[in-house]
Amino acid sequence: MPLNHATTAHTDNQRLLALYLENRRQRFKSEINRLTGGGMQELLKGHEEAADLSFLMTYLYAWHWLRQHVSEASRGALLGAFKGSARAFLMDLLEAADSGEDFVRSYIAHWLLSPGPGPAQREQAFRLLQARNNDLDRLVSEVMRTWKGLGLFTEPDTKVYAQIAKTERDRYREMLGEADRMRLALVDALPDAPANKAFDKLGLIPHMGCPQTCRHCMFIWRPFVRGEENADRLYELVDSHTRSVLFTGGDLTRHMAHFYKAVSGMRHVTTFAILLNGDFATSSAAAREVLDAMRQALKSRPAGWPKAQILLQISFDEFHQEVIIDKHGRLKERIPVEKIANIVELAPEYPEIQLALLHKQNHLNFSMDLFRKGVFGRLAAELGRRGHRIQVLSTVPSARAKVNPLTGQRGQLLKDASFVLSRHPDSPILLTSSTIDAYGRAELLEEGESVKEKAFLADVLGKERSPGQGFDTDLMFWFNGWATLFSAVHICLGNVYEDGAETVLARKRKDPLSRSLADFDRRLLDFYAEQKDDLQRLIDRSTGPHHLFHQLTQDAEMRLYMTRRLIG
């Protein structure tokens, strides 16, 4: 390798290592603070020695966390940042211990050799040992038994993901199965409602898949979508019922022909939105090729048709741009910030294409640090390297106060913003953020990684209904014919190709379950509890009301039962 290439590769690796360590340190610190702040005592609730065990068990958790989430080569560097404190010995133990049992034994031995009187942790260790007649082996054995009883880190994340994927696959196999067909027959038998007004928007899913494995994604297993030969029927249906359409389904980079065809052929739609992950922008030239194709699709619309625009939505957050270790043991950005910069840099040249970066809310959203640190800070630095300067034009707070996942403090959160590159002051780029619900891979996210909607959930549970705050129930049409709700794709109203569009649209008008999800109808909790005994567990684990109501309705037999009760 030429010297300059080797130097560049080394510099890039050092940059990635710094980002990797920064992320892992933040997560490590957040988990320690959460557990020492009462989280471990809650896990040990009911144990008579919970108070004395809590600190030790927190760092036993830390030992396992490090092995699960940090490469062996990086652990020393990660822990080194914390060795200047009074807990430096803990960092040494976390790095050196060969097993959880070895860590516990070394931890107790440290306090046995330390002079007293010491900190509270020393006194706790002595009490635990004295309660077992100073039998160190017995103490270590009982601590490890208690640890195993917590059921933490029993399997690698990959195995847990595989189990979740199997459950997802089984649920999608239920889609329009016997229970769903019985439910839809009940809906068909209801008196018809007034005809649909034009939808605010409709969705199209040409393909359901993505080559990335982002840790926050709600999908692990995705159904294979067939039926592309019938897409024209869906285009005609959508074009006759809305002025705005969203193409989605994971990442559609390899399926852009469907989008271009829709733009050039759907007369009445004037806003064509598409969600991509930005991976296509491998260079400025590659980004320009896609933007040019979008422009050409708009230009190909016949004269006399309404003027249309494209809303290009690019996923951009701490998960899509996370630094990970690939299967070859090398550091890499999942989707490099450089690719997003290629798109942002060119966007002002295409006024007919509105660029919007879609972000996931985290602790940075609670201040202007959102634009200086984290993934946006990395974007600003990359654009700065190219001679651009970002100017934030406006920010819009969330409608509700939310809780900072790191500090626990409640406050206003920056939800939406617009910014420009200083060279292009008249070409705003949008940034919009949303929360993450614990579906799919997101089930394994740590408490400090994202903003929850627990307060919103409590508010919803205190009301009979919350009109306008529930699920978005506009329709999403899959290329295999399925018609699902926009933000509840497990609710299917039939197959357009088999049942006919008018039947599906009539079901949308009449379906009581769809209306109940739109309004967060609290009766659904009662109906669920009539059939199952784990309602409180679902409430406790829910990250927000959408997550809870999704869990309540994810089983086909339960959807059938709820529909019967709503009708009855």
Short mmCIF file of C-alpha atoms in Angstrom, two decimals, residues 209-545:
data_model
loop_
_atom_site.label_atom_id
_atom_site.label_comp_id
_atom_site.label_asym_id
_atom_site.label_seq_id
_atom_site.Cartn_x
_atom_site.Cartn_y
_atom_site.Cartn_z
CA GLY A 209 -36.07 -5.20 2.97
CA CYS A 210 -32.87 -3.50 3.99
CA PRO A 211 -29.25 -4.69 3.94
CA GLN A 212 -28.51 -2.84 7.19
CA THR A 213 -29.05 -4.24 10.69
CA CYS A 214 -29.49 -1.04 12.72
CA ARG A 215 -30.03 -1.68 16.42
CA HIS A 216 -33.18 0.45 16.62
CA CYS A 217 -35.04 -1.06 13.66
CA MET A 218 -38.55 -2.37 14.28
CA PHE A 219 -38.03 -5.09 11.66
CA ILE A 220 -35.70 -8.04 11.89
CA TRP A 221 -37.61 -10.39 9.62
CA ARG A 222 -39.42 -8.78 6.69
CA PRO A 223 -42.03 -10.45 4.49
CA PHE A 224 -41.04 -10.98 0.89
CA VAL A 225 -43.20 -8.73 -1.30
CA ARG A 226 -44.31 -10.14 -4.65
CA GLY A 227 -46.76 -8.77 -7.21
CA GLU A 228 -44.78 -6.09 -9.03
CA GLU A 229 -46.63 -6.93 -12.23
CA ASN A 230 -49.83 -5.51 -10.69
CA ALA A 231 -48.29 -2.23 -9.55
CA ASP A 232 -50.20 -0.18 -12.15
CA ARG A 233 -53.47 -1.03 -10.40
CA LEU A 234 -52.07 0.33 -7.17
CA TYR A 235 -50.79 3.49 -8.86
CA GLU A 236 -54.26 4.15 -10.29
CA LEU A 237 -55.89 3.50 -6.92
CA VAL A 238 -53.54 5.81 -5.04
CA ASP A 239 -53.67 8.52 -7.70
CA SER A 240 -57.45 8.68 -7.44
CA HIS A 241 -57.57 9.01 -3.64
CA THR A 242 -54.76 11.33 -2.52
CA ARG A 243 -52.40 14.13 -3.51
CA SER A 244 -49.52 12.77 -1.46
CA VAL A 245 -47.81 9.38 -1.50
CA LEU A 246 -44.93 7.86 0.48
CA PHE A 247 -42.75 5.09 -0.91
CA THR A 248 -41.24 3.05 1.91
CA GLY A 249 -40.35 -0.48 2.94
CA GLY A 250 -36.87 -0.47 4.41
CA ASP A 251 -34.40 0.88 1.87
CA LEU A 252 -35.62 1.17 -1.73
CA THR A 253 -32.30 1.98 -3.38
CA ARG A 254 -32.56 -1.09 -5.62
CA HIS A 255 -36.21 -0.42 -6.45
CA MET A 256 -36.11 3.21 -7.59
CA ALA A 257 -37.64 2.41 -10.99
CA HIS A 258 -41.03 2.01 -9.30
CA PHE A 259 -40.71 5.44 -7.72
CA TYR A 260 -39.69 7.13 -10.98
CA LYS A 261 -42.60 5.45 -12.77
CA ALA A 262 -45.04 6.75 -10.16
CA VAL A 263 -43.68 10.30 -10.34
CA SER A 264 -44.01 10.41 -14.10
CA GLY A 265 -47.35 8.61 -14.31
CA MET A 266 -49.56 9.65 -11.35
CA ARG A 267 -51.32 12.77 -12.54
CA HIS A 268 -53.09 13.94 -9.39
CA VAL A 269 -50.38 13.29 -6.83
CA THR A 270 -48.27 16.39 -6.27
CA THR A 271 -46.04 15.27 -3.39
CA PHE A 272 -43.96 12.14 -3.86
CA ALA A 273 -42.10 11.19 -0.68
CA ILE A 274 -39.55 8.41 -0.47
CA LEU A 275 -37.60 7.08 2.50
CA LEU A 276 -34.01 5.99 1.84
CA ASN A 277 -31.04 5.34 4.10
CA GLY A 278 -28.53 7.33 2.03
CA ASP A 279 -26.30 4.35 1.31
CA PHE A 280 -26.59 5.08 -2.42
CA ALA A 281 -24.46 8.24 -2.12
CA THR A 282 -21.10 6.49 -2.31
CA SER A 283 -19.69 9.58 -3.99
CA SER A 284 -20.87 13.00 -5.07
CA ALA A 285 -21.32 11.61 -8.57
CA ALA A 286 -23.45 8.71 -7.31
CA ALA A 287 -25.63 11.09 -5.28
CA ARG A 288 -26.04 13.37 -8.29
CA GLU A 289 -27.08 10.42 -10.45
CA VAL A 290 -30.04 9.68 -8.15
CA LEU A 291 -31.04 13.34 -7.81
CA ASP A 292 -30.83 13.78 -11.58
CA ALA A 293 -33.08 10.76 -12.08
CA MET A 294 -35.63 12.25 -9.68
CA ARG A 295 -35.50 15.56 -11.54
CA GLN A 296 -35.96 13.80 -14.86
CA ALA A 297 -39.00 11.90 -13.53
CA LEU A 298 -40.58 15.22 -12.56
CA LYS A 299 -39.76 16.74 -15.95
CA SER A 300 -41.34 13.77 -17.74
CA ARG A 301 -44.80 14.58 -16.38
CA PRO A 302 -47.02 15.74 -19.27
CA ALA A 303 -47.63 19.43 -19.77
CA GLY A 304 -50.84 20.55 -18.14
CA TRP A 305 -50.51 18.20 -15.18
CA PRO A 306 -50.30 19.73 -11.69
CA LYS A 307 -46.78 20.67 -10.67
CA ALA A 308 -45.24 18.08 -8.38
CA GLN A 309 -42.33 17.93 -5.96
CA ILE A 310 -40.31 15.18 -4.34
CA LEU A 311 -39.71 14.89 -0.60
CA LEU A 312 -36.48 12.94 -0.19
CA GLN A 313 -36.34 11.56 3.35
CA ILE A 314 -32.98 10.25 4.51
CA SER A 315 -32.58 8.28 7.75
CA PHE A 316 -29.89 10.01 9.79
CA ASP A 317 -29.27 9.22 13.45
CA GLU A 318 -26.94 7.62 15.99
CA PHE A 319 -27.96 4.16 14.79
CA HIS A 320 -27.76 4.44 11.00
CA GLN A 321 -24.40 6.21 11.40
CA GLU A 322 -23.18 4.08 14.31
CA VAL A 323 -19.55 2.94 14.26
CA ILE A 324 -19.49 -0.85 14.48
CA ILE A 325 -17.04 -3.71 14.07
CA ASP A 326 -17.70 -5.69 10.91
CA LYS A 327 -17.40 -9.44 10.44
CA HIS A 328 -13.72 -9.00 9.58
CA GLY A 329 -13.01 -7.25 12.87
CA ARG A 330 -12.63 -3.82 11.27
CA LEU A 331 -14.18 -0.58 12.44
CA LYS A 332 -16.69 0.98 10.04
CA GLU A 333 -19.56 3.43 9.99
CA ARG A 334 -22.75 1.56 9.27
CA ILE A 335 -23.70 4.24 6.74
CA PRO A 336 -20.89 6.80 6.61
CA VAL A 337 -21.69 10.42 7.44
CA GLU A 338 -19.71 11.25 4.31
CA LYS A 339 -22.51 9.74 2.21
CA ILE A 340 -25.12 11.93 3.88
CA ALA A 341 -22.86 14.94 3.33
CA ASN A 342 -22.75 14.08 -0.39
CA ILE A 343 -26.55 14.39 -0.49
CA VAL A 344 -26.78 17.51 1.68
CA GLU A 345 -24.10 19.29 -0.34
CA LEU A 346 -25.97 18.75 -3.62
CA ALA A 347 -29.55 19.24 -2.38
CA PRO A 348 -29.61 23.06 -2.87
CA GLU A 349 -29.06 22.55 -6.61
CA TYR A 350 -32.42 20.75 -6.85
CA PRO A 351 -35.20 23.11 -5.68
CA GLU A 352 -37.86 20.65 -6.87
CA ILE A 353 -36.54 18.09 -4.36
CA GLN A 354 -37.00 18.88 -0.67
CA LEU A 355 -34.43 17.07 1.46
CA ALA A 356 -35.43 16.01 4.99
CA LEU A 357 -33.18 14.20 7.46
CA LEU A 358 -35.12 11.83 9.73
CA HIS A 359 -33.59 11.61 13.19
CA LYS A 360 -34.30 9.54 16.31
CA GLN A 361 -34.68 11.47 19.55
CA ASN A 362 -32.00 11.12 22.22
CA HIS A 363 -30.50 13.16 25.07
CA LEU A 364 -29.03 15.72 22.66
CA ASN A 365 -32.52 16.79 21.53
CA PHE A 366 -32.96 18.67 24.80
CA SER A 367 -30.63 21.51 23.80
CA MET A 368 -28.84 23.07 20.84
CA ASP A 369 -26.17 20.42 21.44
CA LEU A 370 -28.24 18.46 18.93
CA PHE A 371 -26.52 20.50 16.20
CA ARG A 372 -23.04 20.55 17.74
CA LYS A 373 -22.54 16.99 18.96
CA GLY A 374 -23.46 13.45 17.97
CA VAL A 375 -24.24 12.54 14.41
CA PHE A 376 -25.25 16.08 13.37
CA GLY A 377 -21.99 17.42 14.75
CA ARG A 378 -20.16 14.86 12.61
CA LEU A 379 -22.13 16.01 9.56
CA ALA A 380 -21.29 19.65 10.29
CA ALA A 381 -17.60 18.75 10.60
CA GLU A 382 -17.60 16.84 7.31
CA LEU A 383 -19.37 19.68 5.49
CA GLY A 384 -16.96 22.12 7.13
CA ARG A 385 -14.05 20.14 5.73
CA ARG A 386 -15.58 20.80 2.30
CA GLY A 387 -15.86 24.53 2.93
CA HIS A 388 -19.53 24.67 3.99
CA ARG A 389 -21.01 26.17 7.14
CA ILE A 390 -24.38 25.13 8.55
CA GLN A 391 -26.80 27.79 9.77
CA VAL A 392 -29.82 26.67 11.79
CA LEU A 393 -32.84 28.70 10.66
CA SER A 394 -35.55 27.49 13.02
CA THR A 395 -36.38 24.91 15.65
CA VAL A 396 -39.75 23.60 16.79
CA PRO A 397 -40.26 21.94 20.19
CA SER A 398 -42.27 18.79 20.73
CA ALA A 399 -45.91 19.24 21.68
CA ARG A 400 -45.26 17.43 24.96
CA ALA A 401 -42.50 17.77 27.54
CA LYS A 402 -40.37 14.61 27.63
CA VAL A 403 -37.78 13.02 29.90
CA ASN A 404 -34.09 13.22 29.10
CA PRO A 405 -32.95 9.56 29.13
CA LEU A 406 -29.57 10.46 30.65
CA THR A 407 -30.51 12.97 33.34
CA GLY A 408 -34.07 11.91 34.12
CA GLN A 409 -35.13 15.56 33.94
CA ARG A 410 -38.34 16.52 32.18
CA GLY A 411 -38.24 19.33 29.64
CA GLN A 412 -38.90 20.62 26.16
CA LEU A 413 -37.33 18.71 23.33
CA LEU A 414 -36.26 19.95 19.89
CA LYS A 415 -38.39 17.96 17.49
CA ASP A 416 -38.09 19.70 14.12
CA ALA A 417 -35.64 22.14 12.61
CA SER A 418 -34.57 23.69 9.33
CA PHE A 419 -31.05 24.66 8.33
CA VAL A 420 -29.13 25.88 5.31
CA LEU A 421 -25.62 25.77 3.99
CA SER A 422 -24.26 29.32 4.17
CA ARG A 423 -23.55 29.30 0.43
CA HIS A 424 -27.22 28.54 -0.24
CA PRO A 425 -29.24 30.67 2.23
CA ASP A 426 -32.48 30.23 0.27
CA SER A 427 -32.44 26.42 0.16
CA PRO A 428 -33.56 25.08 3.55
CA ILE A 429 -33.06 21.47 4.51
CA LEU A 430 -35.37 19.89 7.06
CA LEU A 431 -34.58 17.83 10.15
CA THR A 432 -37.39 16.00 11.93
CA SER A 433 -37.09 13.64 14.86
CA SER A 434 -39.26 10.93 16.35
CA THR A 435 -39.20 8.46 19.20
CA ILE A 436 -38.33 4.78 19.02
CA ASP A 437 -40.75 2.12 20.17
CA ALA A 438 -39.30 -1.14 21.41
CA TYR A 439 -40.28 -3.36 18.48
CA GLY A 440 -37.86 -5.72 16.76
CA ARG A 441 -34.20 -4.98 17.40
CA ALA A 442 -35.20 -1.97 19.49
CA GLU A 443 -36.32 -4.37 22.22
CA LEU A 444 -32.65 -4.61 23.19
CA LEU A 445 -31.87 -0.88 23.31
CA GLU A 446 -30.59 0.42 26.64
CA GLU A 447 -32.54 2.93 28.72
CA GLY A 448 -30.21 5.82 28.01
CA GLU A 449 -30.16 5.48 24.23
CA SER A 450 -33.52 6.96 23.28
CA VAL A 451 -36.39 9.11 24.49
CA LYS A 452 -39.42 7.26 25.85
CA GLU A 453 -43.08 8.31 25.95
CA LYS A 454 -43.92 7.00 29.43
CA ALA A 455 -45.67 10.20 30.50
CA PHE A 456 -47.73 10.18 27.31
CA LEU A 457 -48.64 6.56 28.02
CA ALA A 458 -49.80 7.45 31.53
CA ASP A 459 -51.90 10.28 30.11
CA VAL A 460 -53.52 7.95 27.55
CA LEU A 461 -54.27 5.33 30.19
CA GLY A 462 -56.06 7.96 32.24
CA LYS A 463 -58.62 8.66 29.51
CA GLU A 464 -61.30 6.66 27.75
CA ARG A 465 -60.08 7.90 24.38
CA SER A 466 -57.38 10.20 23.00
CA PRO A 467 -58.77 11.31 19.61
CA GLY A 468 -56.17 12.33 17.06
CA GLN A 469 -53.23 11.08 19.12
CA GLY A 470 -53.26 7.40 18.21
CA PHE A 471 -52.13 5.43 15.20
CA ASP A 472 -51.99 6.94 11.74
CA THR A 473 -54.66 4.87 9.97
CA ASP A 474 -54.22 6.07 6.41
CA LEU A 475 -53.61 3.11 4.14
CA MET A 476 -50.37 1.54 3.03
CA PHE A 477 -50.55 -0.59 -0.14
CA TRP A 478 -48.00 -3.35 -0.58
CA PHE A 479 -47.08 -4.55 -4.05
CA ASN A 480 -48.30 -8.03 -3.07
CA GLY A 481 -51.79 -6.53 -2.66
CA TRP A 482 -51.94 -6.15 1.11
CA ALA A 483 -53.60 -3.01 2.47
CA THR A 484 -52.40 -2.18 6.00
CA LEU A 485 -52.63 0.81 8.28
CA PHE A 486 -49.91 3.42 7.84
CA SER A 487 -48.31 3.13 11.29
CA ALA A 488 -49.76 -0.26 12.25
CA VAL A 489 -48.74 -2.57 9.44
CA HIS A 490 -49.92 -5.60 11.40
CA ILE A 491 -53.52 -4.48 10.82
CA CYS A 492 -54.43 -5.69 7.34
CA LEU A 493 -57.75 -4.82 5.68
CA GLY A 494 -57.43 -7.30 2.86
CA ASN A 495 -55.72 -7.88 -0.45
CA VAL A 496 -56.58 -5.34 -3.14
CA TYR A 497 -55.94 -7.80 -5.96
CA GLU A 498 -58.15 -10.51 -4.46
CA ASP A 499 -60.82 -8.54 -2.58
CA GLY A 500 -61.05 -5.47 -4.80
CA ALA A 501 -60.23 -1.88 -3.97
CA GLU A 502 -63.80 -0.88 -3.11
CA THR A 503 -64.10 -3.67 -0.54
CA VAL A 504 -60.82 -2.63 1.11
CA LEU A 505 -61.82 1.03 1.18
CA ALA A 506 -65.22 0.14 2.66
CA ARG A 507 -63.46 -1.82 5.41
CA LYS A 508 -61.33 1.22 6.15
CA ARG A 509 -64.50 3.24 6.66
CA LYS A 510 -66.21 0.65 8.86
CA ASP A 511 -63.50 -1.17 10.83
CA PRO A 512 -64.05 -0.49 14.55
CA LEU A 513 -60.59 -1.77 15.48
CA SER A 514 -58.86 0.73 13.18
CA ARG A 515 -60.91 3.55 14.73
CA SER A 516 -60.03 2.33 18.22
CA LEU A 517 -56.33 2.37 17.41
CA ALA A 518 -56.63 5.87 15.94
CA ASP A 519 -58.16 7.10 19.20
CA PHE A 520 -56.22 4.94 21.69
CA ASP A 521 -59.54 3.49 22.84
CA ARG A 522 -58.94 2.28 26.39
CA ARG A 523 -61.53 -0.49 26.01
CA LEU A 524 -58.92 -2.46 24.09
CA LEU A 525 -57.03 -2.95 27.36
CA ASP A 526 -60.16 -4.39 28.98
CA PHE A 527 -60.77 -6.70 26.05
CA TYR A 528 -57.18 -7.90 26.16
CA ALA A 529 -57.41 -8.57 29.90
CA GLU A 530 -60.52 -10.69 29.30
CA GLN A 531 -58.35 -13.10 27.32
CA LYS A 532 -54.86 -12.85 28.81
CA ASP A 533 -53.37 -12.23 32.24
CA ASP A 534 -50.20 -10.30 31.31
CA LEU A 535 -51.66 -6.84 30.69
CA GLN A 536 -49.68 -5.18 33.48
CA ARG A 537 -46.46 -6.70 32.18
CA LEU A 538 -47.16 -5.19 28.76
CA ILE A 539 -47.89 -1.79 30.28
CA ASP A 540 -44.70 -1.89 32.35
CA ARG A 541 -42.47 -2.76 29.39
CA SER A 542 -44.08 -0.36 26.92
CA THR A 543 -42.04 2.63 25.79
CA GLY A 544 -45.16 4.60 24.92
CA PRO A 545 -48.84 4.22 23.98
#
